[in-house]
Short mmCIF file of C-alpha atoms in Angstrom, two decimals:
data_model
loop_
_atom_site.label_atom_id
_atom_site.label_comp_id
_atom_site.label_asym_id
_atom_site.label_seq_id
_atom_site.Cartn_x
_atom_site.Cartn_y
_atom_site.Cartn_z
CA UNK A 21 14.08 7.87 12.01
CA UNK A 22 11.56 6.57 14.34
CA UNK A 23 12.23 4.42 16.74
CA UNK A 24 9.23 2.21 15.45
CA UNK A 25 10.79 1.89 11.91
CA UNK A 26 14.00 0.86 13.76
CA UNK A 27 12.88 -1.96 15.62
CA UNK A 28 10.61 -3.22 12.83
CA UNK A 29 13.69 -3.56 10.20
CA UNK A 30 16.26 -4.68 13.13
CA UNK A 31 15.48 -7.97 12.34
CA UNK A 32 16.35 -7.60 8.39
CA UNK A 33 19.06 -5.05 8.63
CA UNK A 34 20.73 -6.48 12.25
CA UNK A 35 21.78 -4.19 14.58
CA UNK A 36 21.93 -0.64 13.12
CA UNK A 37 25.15 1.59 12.99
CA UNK A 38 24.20 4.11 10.92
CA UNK A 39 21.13 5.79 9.49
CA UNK A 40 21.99 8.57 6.43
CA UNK A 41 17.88 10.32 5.84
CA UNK A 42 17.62 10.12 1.77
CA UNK A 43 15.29 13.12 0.50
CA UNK A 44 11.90 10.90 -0.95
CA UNK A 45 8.76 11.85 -2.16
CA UNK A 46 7.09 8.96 -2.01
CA UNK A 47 7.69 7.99 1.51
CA UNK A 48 6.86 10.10 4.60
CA UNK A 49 11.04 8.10 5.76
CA UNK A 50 13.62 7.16 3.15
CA UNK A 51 16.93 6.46 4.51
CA UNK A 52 20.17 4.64 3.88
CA UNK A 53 20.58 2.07 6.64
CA UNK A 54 23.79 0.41 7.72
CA UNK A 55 23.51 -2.40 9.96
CA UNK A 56 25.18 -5.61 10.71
CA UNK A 57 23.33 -7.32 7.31
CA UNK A 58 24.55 -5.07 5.02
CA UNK A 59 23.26 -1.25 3.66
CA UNK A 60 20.15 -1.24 2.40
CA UNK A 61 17.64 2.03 1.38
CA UNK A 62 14.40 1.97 3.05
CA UNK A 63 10.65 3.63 2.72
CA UNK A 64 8.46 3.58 5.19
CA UNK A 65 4.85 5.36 5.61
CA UNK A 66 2.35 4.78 8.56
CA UNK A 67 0.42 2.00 7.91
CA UNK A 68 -2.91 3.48 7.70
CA UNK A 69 -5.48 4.17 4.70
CA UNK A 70 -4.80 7.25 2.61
CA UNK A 71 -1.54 8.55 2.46
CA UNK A 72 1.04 7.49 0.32
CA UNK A 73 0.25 3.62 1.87
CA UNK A 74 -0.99 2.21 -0.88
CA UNK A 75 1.73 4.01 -3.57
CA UNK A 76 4.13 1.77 -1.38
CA UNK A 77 2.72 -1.18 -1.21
CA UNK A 78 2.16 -1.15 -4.78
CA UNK A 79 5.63 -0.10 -5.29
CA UNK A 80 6.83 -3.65 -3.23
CA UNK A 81 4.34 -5.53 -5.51
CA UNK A 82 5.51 -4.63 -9.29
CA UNK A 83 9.08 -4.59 -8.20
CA UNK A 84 9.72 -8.65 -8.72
CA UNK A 85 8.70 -7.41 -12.53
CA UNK A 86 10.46 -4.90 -13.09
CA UNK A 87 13.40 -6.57 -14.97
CA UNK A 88 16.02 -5.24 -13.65
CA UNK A 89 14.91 -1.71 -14.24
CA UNK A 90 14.70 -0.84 -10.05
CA UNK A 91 17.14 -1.90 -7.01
CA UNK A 92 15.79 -4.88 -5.94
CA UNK A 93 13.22 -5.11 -3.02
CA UNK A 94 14.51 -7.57 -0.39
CA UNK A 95 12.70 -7.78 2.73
CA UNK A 96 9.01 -5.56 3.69
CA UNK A 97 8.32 -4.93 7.10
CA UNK A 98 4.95 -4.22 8.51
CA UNK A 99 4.22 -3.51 12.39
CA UNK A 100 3.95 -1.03 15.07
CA UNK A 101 2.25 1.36 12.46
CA UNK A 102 4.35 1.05 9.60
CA UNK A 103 4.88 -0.14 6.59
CA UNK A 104 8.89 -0.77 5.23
CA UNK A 105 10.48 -1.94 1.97
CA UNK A 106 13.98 -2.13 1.89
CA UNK A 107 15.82 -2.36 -1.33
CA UNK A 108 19.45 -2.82 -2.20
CA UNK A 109 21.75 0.43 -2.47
CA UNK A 110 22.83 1.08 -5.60
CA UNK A 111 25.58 3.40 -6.51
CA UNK A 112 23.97 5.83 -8.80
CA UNK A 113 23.53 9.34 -9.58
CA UNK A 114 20.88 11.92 -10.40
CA UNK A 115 20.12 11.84 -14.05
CA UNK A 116 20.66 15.17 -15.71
CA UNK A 117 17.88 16.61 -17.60
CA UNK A 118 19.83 19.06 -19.88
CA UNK A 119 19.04 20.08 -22.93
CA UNK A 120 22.53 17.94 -24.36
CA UNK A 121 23.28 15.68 -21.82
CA UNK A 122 24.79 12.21 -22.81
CA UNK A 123 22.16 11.25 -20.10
CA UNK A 124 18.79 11.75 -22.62
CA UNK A 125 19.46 8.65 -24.62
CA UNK A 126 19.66 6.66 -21.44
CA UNK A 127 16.95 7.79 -20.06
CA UNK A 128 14.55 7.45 -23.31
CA UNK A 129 16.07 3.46 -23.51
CA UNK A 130 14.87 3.17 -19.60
CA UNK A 131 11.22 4.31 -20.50
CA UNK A 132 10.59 2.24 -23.57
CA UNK A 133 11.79 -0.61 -21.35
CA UNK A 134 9.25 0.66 -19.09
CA UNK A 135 6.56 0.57 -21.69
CA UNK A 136 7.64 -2.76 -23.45
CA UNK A 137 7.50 -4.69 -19.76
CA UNK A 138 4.81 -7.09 -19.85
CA UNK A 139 1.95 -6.34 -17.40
CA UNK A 140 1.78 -8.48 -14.15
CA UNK A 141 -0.99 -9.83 -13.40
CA UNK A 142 -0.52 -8.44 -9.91
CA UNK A 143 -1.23 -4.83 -11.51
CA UNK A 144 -3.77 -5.69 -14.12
CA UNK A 145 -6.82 -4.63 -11.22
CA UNK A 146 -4.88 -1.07 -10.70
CA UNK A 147 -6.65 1.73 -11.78
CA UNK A 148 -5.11 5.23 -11.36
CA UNK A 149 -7.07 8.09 -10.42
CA UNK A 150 -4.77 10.73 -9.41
CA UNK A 151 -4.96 12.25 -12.48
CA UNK A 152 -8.61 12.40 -12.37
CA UNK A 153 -9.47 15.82 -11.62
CA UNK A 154 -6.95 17.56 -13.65
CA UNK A 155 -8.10 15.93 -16.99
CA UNK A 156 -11.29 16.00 -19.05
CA UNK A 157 -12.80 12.47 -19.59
CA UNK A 158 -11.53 11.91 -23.03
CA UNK A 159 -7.83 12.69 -21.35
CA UNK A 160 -8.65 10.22 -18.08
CA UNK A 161 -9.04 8.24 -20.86
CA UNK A 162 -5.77 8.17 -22.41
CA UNK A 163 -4.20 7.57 -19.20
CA UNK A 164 -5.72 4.03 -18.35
CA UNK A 165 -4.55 1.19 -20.26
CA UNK A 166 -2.39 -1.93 -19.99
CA UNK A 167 1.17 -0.71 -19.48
CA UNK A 168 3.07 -0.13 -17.29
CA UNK A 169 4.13 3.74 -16.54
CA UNK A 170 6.89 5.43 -14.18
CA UNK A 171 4.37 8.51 -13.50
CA UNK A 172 7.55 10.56 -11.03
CA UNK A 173 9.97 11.43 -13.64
CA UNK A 174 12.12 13.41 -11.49
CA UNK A 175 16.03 13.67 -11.88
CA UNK A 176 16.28 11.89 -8.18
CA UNK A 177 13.70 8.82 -9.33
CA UNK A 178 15.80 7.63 -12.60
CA UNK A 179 19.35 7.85 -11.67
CA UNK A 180 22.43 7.01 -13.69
CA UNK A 181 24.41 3.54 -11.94
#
């Protein structure tokens, strides 16, 4: 981890014993973090435009509305050219896609919750655009709206506590 991002949380996560690197997607760091506080699960991306910056920080901003559906955010962190979250750790596993799995139902009950969350007001100016150039204009269409979405469905991103 760098030795930026270590300093920067120090002050939320006390002096740091241990630092277990987490494989994320939508962090250029995601780690498990042990220190004198507690454990907690960072992200962290350079705080510059472009990037995955602003996929972060809107991550920190919906999570107070979330309902329960994410490990809480707890502390953010922004200095030295980075931006943090740290969350709590959860004890959870990757949810398995199988065709079969006693997993399925759980995860279909997790995305209508998903769609049946109210949206925040702190969301309502969003618009998303990465899909942009992959649909036709009728599709970018059907992709803006007022709900909320989990748009990284992977087996690592919705995990089983």
């Amino acid at each position: 981890m760098h030795e930026q991002v270590n300093q920067l949380i120090t002050p939320h996560t006390g002096r740091i014993s241990e630092v277990e690197p987490t494989s994320g997607y939508s962090a250029t760091t995601t780690a498990v973090v042990t220190g004198e506080h507690g454990k907690f699960f960072i992200k962290a991306v350079p705080d510059r435009p472009g990037g995955l910056l602003e996929e972060v920080e809107r991550e920190g901003q919906i999570n107070p509305h979330l309902g329960g559906l994410a490990p809480r955010l707890l502390w953010q962190a922004r200095g030295d050219g980075w931006f943090v979250l740290g969350f709590e750790v959860i004890d959870a596993r990757p949810t398995d896609y199988a065709p079969g799995s006693p997993d399925l139902p759980r995860l279909v009950e997790a995305m209508d919750r998903i769609v049946g969350l109210p949206l925040p007001d702190v969301a309502r100016p969003w618009v998303e655009t990465r899909w942009d150039r992959a649909l036709s204009g009728e599709e970018v269409h059907a992709v803006r709206g007022d709900h909320l979405t989990h748009a990284d469905l992977h087996p690592h991103n919705i995990v089983i506590d």
